[in-house]
Short mmCIF file of C-alpha atoms and ligand atoms in Angstrom, two decimals:
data_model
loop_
_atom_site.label_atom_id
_atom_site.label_comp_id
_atom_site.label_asym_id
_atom_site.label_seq_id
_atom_site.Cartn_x
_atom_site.Cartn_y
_atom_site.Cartn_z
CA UNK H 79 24.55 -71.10 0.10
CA UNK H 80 27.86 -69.57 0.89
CA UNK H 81 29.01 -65.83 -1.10
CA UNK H 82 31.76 -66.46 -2.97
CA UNK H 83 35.21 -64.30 -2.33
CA UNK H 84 36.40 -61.45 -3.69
CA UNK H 85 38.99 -62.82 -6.13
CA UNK H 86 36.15 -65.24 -7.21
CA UNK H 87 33.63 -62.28 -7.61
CA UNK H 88 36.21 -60.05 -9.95
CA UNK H 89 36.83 -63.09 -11.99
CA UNK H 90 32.85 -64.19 -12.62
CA UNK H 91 32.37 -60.27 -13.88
CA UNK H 92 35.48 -60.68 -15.74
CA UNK H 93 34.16 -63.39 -17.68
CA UNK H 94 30.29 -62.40 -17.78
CA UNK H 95 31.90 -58.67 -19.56
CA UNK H 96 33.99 -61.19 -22.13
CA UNK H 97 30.74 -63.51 -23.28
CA UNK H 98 28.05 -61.11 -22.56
CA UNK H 99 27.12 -57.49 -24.56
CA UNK H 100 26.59 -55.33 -21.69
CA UNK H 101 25.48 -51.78 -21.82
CA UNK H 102 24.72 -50.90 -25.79
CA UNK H 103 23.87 -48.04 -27.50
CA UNK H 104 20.16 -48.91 -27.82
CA UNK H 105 19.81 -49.63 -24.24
CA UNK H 106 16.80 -47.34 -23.54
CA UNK H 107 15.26 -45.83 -20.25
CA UNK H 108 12.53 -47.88 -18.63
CA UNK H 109 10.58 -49.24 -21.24
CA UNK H 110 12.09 -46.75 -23.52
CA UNK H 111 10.50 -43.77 -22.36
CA UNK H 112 12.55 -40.35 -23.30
CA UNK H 113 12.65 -38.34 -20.18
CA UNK H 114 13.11 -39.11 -16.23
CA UNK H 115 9.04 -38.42 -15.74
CA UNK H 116 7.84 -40.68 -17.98
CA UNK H 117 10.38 -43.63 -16.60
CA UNK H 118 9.48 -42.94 -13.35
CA UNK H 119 6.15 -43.43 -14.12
CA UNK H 120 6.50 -46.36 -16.43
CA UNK H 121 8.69 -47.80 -13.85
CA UNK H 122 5.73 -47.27 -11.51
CA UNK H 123 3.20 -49.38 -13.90
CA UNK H 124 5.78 -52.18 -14.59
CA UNK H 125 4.80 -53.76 -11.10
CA UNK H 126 3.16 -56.95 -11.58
CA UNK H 127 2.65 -56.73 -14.80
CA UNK H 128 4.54 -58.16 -18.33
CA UNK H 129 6.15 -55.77 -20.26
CA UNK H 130 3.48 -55.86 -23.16
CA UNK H 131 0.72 -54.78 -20.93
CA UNK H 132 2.93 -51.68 -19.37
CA UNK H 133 3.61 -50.52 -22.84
CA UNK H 134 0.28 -50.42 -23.45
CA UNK H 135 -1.04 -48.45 -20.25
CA UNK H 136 2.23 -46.35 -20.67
CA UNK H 137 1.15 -45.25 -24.07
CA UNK H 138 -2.22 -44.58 -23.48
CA UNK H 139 -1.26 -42.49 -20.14
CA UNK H 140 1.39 -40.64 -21.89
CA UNK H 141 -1.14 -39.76 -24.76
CA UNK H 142 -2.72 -37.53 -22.18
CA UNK H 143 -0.55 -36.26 -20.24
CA UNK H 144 3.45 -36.44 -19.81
CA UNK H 145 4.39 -33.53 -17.04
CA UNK H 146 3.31 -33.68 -13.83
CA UNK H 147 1.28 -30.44 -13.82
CA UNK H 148 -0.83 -32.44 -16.60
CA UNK H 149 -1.12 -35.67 -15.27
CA UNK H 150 -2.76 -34.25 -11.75
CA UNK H 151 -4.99 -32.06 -14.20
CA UNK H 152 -6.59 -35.90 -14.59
CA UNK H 153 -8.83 -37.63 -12.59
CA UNK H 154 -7.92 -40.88 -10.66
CA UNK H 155 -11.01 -42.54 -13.29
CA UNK H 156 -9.10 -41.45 -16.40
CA UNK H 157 -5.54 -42.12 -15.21
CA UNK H 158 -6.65 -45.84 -13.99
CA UNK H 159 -8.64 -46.46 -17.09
CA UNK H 160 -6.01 -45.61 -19.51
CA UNK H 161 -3.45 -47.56 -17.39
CA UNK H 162 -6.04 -50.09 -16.94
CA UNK H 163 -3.85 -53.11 -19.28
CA UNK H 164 -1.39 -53.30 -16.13
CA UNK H 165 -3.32 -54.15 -13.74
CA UNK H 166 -3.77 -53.07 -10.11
CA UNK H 167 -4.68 -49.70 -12.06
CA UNK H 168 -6.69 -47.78 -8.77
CA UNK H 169 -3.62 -48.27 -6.62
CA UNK H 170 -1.20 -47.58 -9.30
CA UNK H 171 -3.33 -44.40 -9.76
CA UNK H 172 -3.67 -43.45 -6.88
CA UNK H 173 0.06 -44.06 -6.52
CA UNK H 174 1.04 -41.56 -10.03
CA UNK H 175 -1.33 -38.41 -8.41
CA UNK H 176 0.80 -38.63 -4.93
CA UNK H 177 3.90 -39.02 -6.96
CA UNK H 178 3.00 -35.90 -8.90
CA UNK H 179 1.87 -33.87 -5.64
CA UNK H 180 5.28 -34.64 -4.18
CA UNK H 181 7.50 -34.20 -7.75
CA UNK H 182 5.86 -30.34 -7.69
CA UNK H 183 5.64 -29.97 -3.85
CA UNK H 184 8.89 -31.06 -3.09
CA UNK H 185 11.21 -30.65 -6.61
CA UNK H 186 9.73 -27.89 -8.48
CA UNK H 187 9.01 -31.16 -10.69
CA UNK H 188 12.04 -32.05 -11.74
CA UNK H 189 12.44 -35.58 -10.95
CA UNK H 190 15.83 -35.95 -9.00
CA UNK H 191 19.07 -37.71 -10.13
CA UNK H 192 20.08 -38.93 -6.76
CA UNK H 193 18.56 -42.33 -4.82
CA UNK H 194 17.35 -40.43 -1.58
CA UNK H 195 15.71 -38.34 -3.63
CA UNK H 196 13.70 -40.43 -5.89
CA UNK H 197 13.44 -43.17 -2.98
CA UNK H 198 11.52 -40.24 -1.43
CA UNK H 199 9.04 -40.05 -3.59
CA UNK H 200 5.62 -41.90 -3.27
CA UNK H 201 5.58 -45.18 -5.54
CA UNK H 202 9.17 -45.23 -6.29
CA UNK H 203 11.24 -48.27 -4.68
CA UNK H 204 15.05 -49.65 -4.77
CA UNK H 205 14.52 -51.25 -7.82
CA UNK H 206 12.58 -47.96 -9.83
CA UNK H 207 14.99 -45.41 -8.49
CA UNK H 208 18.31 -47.59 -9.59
CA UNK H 209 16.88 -48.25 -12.89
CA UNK H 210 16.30 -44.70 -13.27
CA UNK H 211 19.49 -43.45 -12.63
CA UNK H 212 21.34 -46.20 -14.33
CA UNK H 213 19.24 -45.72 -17.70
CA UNK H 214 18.00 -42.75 -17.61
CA UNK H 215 20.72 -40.49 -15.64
CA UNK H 216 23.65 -42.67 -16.93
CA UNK H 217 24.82 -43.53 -13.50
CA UNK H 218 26.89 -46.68 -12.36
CA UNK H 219 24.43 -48.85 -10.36
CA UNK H 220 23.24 -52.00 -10.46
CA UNK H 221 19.70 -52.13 -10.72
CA UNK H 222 18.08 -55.32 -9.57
CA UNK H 223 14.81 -56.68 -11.86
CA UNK H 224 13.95 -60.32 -11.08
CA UNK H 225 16.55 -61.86 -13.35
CA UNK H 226 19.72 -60.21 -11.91
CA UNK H 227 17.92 -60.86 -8.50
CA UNK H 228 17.81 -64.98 -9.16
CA UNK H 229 21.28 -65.11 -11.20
CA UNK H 230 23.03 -63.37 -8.66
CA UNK H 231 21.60 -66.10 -5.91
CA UNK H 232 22.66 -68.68 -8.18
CA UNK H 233 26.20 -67.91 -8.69
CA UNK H 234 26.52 -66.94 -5.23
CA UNK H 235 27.86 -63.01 -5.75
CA UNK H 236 25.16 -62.26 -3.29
CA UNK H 237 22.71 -64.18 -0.60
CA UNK H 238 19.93 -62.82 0.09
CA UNK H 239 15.95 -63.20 0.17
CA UNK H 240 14.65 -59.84 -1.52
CA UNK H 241 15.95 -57.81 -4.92
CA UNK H 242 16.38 -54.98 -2.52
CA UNK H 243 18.71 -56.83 -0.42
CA UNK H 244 20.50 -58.01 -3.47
CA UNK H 245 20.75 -54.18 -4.89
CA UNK H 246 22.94 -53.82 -1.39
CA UNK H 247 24.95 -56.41 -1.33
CA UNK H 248 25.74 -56.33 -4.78
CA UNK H 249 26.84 -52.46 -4.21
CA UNK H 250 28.89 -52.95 -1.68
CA UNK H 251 30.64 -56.26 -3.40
CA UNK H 252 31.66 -55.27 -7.09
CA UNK H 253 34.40 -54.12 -7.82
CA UNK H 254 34.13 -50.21 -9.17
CA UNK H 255 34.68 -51.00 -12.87
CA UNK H 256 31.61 -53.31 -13.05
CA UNK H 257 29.25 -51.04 -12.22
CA UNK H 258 28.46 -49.12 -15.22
CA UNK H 259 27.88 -52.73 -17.19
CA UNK H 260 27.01 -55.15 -14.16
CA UNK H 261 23.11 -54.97 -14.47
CA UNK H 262 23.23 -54.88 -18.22
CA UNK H 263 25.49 -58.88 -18.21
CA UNK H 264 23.81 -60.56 -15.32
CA UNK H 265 20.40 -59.35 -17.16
CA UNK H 266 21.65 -60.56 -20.68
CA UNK H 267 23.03 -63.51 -18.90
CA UNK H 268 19.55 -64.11 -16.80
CA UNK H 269 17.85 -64.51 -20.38
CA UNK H 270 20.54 -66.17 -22.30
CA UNK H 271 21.85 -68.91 -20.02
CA UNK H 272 21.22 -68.68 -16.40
CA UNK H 273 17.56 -68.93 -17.72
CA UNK H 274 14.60 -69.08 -14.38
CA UNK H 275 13.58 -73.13 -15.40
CA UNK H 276 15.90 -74.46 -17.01
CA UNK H 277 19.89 -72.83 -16.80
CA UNK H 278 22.07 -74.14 -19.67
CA UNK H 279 24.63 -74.93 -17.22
CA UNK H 280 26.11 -77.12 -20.02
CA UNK H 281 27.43 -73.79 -21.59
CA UNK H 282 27.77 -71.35 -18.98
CA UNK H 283 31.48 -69.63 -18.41
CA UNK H 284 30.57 -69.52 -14.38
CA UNK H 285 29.94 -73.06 -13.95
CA UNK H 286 32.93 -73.88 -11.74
CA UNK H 287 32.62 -70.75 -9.77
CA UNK H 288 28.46 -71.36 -9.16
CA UNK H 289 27.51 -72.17 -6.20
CA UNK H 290 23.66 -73.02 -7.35
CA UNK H 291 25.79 -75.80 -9.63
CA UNK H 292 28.14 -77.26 -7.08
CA UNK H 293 25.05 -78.07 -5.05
CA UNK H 294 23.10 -79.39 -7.59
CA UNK H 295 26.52 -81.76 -8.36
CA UNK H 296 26.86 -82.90 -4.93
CA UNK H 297 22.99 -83.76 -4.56
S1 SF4 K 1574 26.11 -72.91 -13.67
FE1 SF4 K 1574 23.93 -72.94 -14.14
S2 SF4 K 1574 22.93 -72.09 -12.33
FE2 SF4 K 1574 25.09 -71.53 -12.22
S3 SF4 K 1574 25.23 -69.52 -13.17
FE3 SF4 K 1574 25.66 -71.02 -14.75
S4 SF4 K 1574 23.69 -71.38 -15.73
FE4 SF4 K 1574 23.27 -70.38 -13.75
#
């Protein structure tokens, strides 16, 4: 399906910012953990697996350990059977020691604030690092989850097969001011209206501008 324009783009963020919430005050880190470690980290377990389950494994990780000095005094065994509830726990664990080796080895462990930084580090992707800085370091990205990933398809702001590719197009195609808020509509929106099975096309404020719903129309 065809991107839409520029003018057409500014307008669809104008109108998600008027019916949509955007970024509020109790909009927490990943999975509401309190420091850049422990969202990393969460981030990390959140792969494959519904948010129930990774609160779960997150709190029982975190009740051992929550630096990375402390979480590599662990073995693999104890790390993946406390994160056991999300699944894929070996690799995942696996995953948190190298993350730790590298957060120490290469950062004194502090966990850095920009993307090639935390895209350096073992286990952490597009989608982990931009939701890090965006909640956690308070910077204007986008970060792509699965939702802004479809609706952005949909509507046509973006065309392209992976999240990551969407995180880049999506980067260089807004417009500066909807950066700080973008993820936080087209999320709210992605649950709201623009839902994955059934959209409520009916009452969405994007309809005419959609491509997803002028193909459906001419079908
Ligand atoms: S018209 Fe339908 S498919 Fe298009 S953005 Fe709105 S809800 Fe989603």
């Amino acid at each position: 399906m065809p991107m839409l324009d520029e003018a057409q783009v500014e307008k669809v963020y104008r109108r998600l910012a008027k019916a949509m919430p955007g970024r509020t005050r109790d909009a927490k880190g990943p999975k509401g953990q309190p420091d850049a470690f422990r969202s990393c980290i969460s981030c990390m377990l959140s792969a494959q697996s519904l948010d129930r389950n990774t609160a779960k494994a997150a709190d029982a990780l975190f009740a051992l350990a929550t630096t990375p000095a402390d979480m590599l005094a662990l073995t693999d065994g104890q790390v993946a059977r406390a994160i056991k509830p999300c699944g894929l726990y070996n690799m995942k664990a696996r995953n948190i020691r190298r993350f730790c080796e590298a957060l120490l080895g290469e950062h004194g462990g502090i966990v850095p604030d920009t993307r090639e930084g935390l895209l350096g580090l073992p286990g952490i992707g597009r989608k982990c690092a931009d939701i890090v800085l965006s909640f956690t370091f308070g910077k204007d990205v986008i970060a792509v989850d699965t939702h802004v990933h479809r609706v952005c398809n949909r509507i046509g702001l973006t065309e392209a097969k992976s999240a990551d590719r969407t995180a880049q197009q999506l980067e260089e195609r807004s417009p500066d001011w909807a950066l700080r808020d973008g993820h936080f509509w087209l999320i709210q929106f992605g649950k709201r209206v623009c839902t994955a099975r059934t959209p409520k096309c009916a009452m969405c404020p994007v309809s005419d501008l959609c491509e997803y719903y002028a193909a459906m129309a001419r079908d």
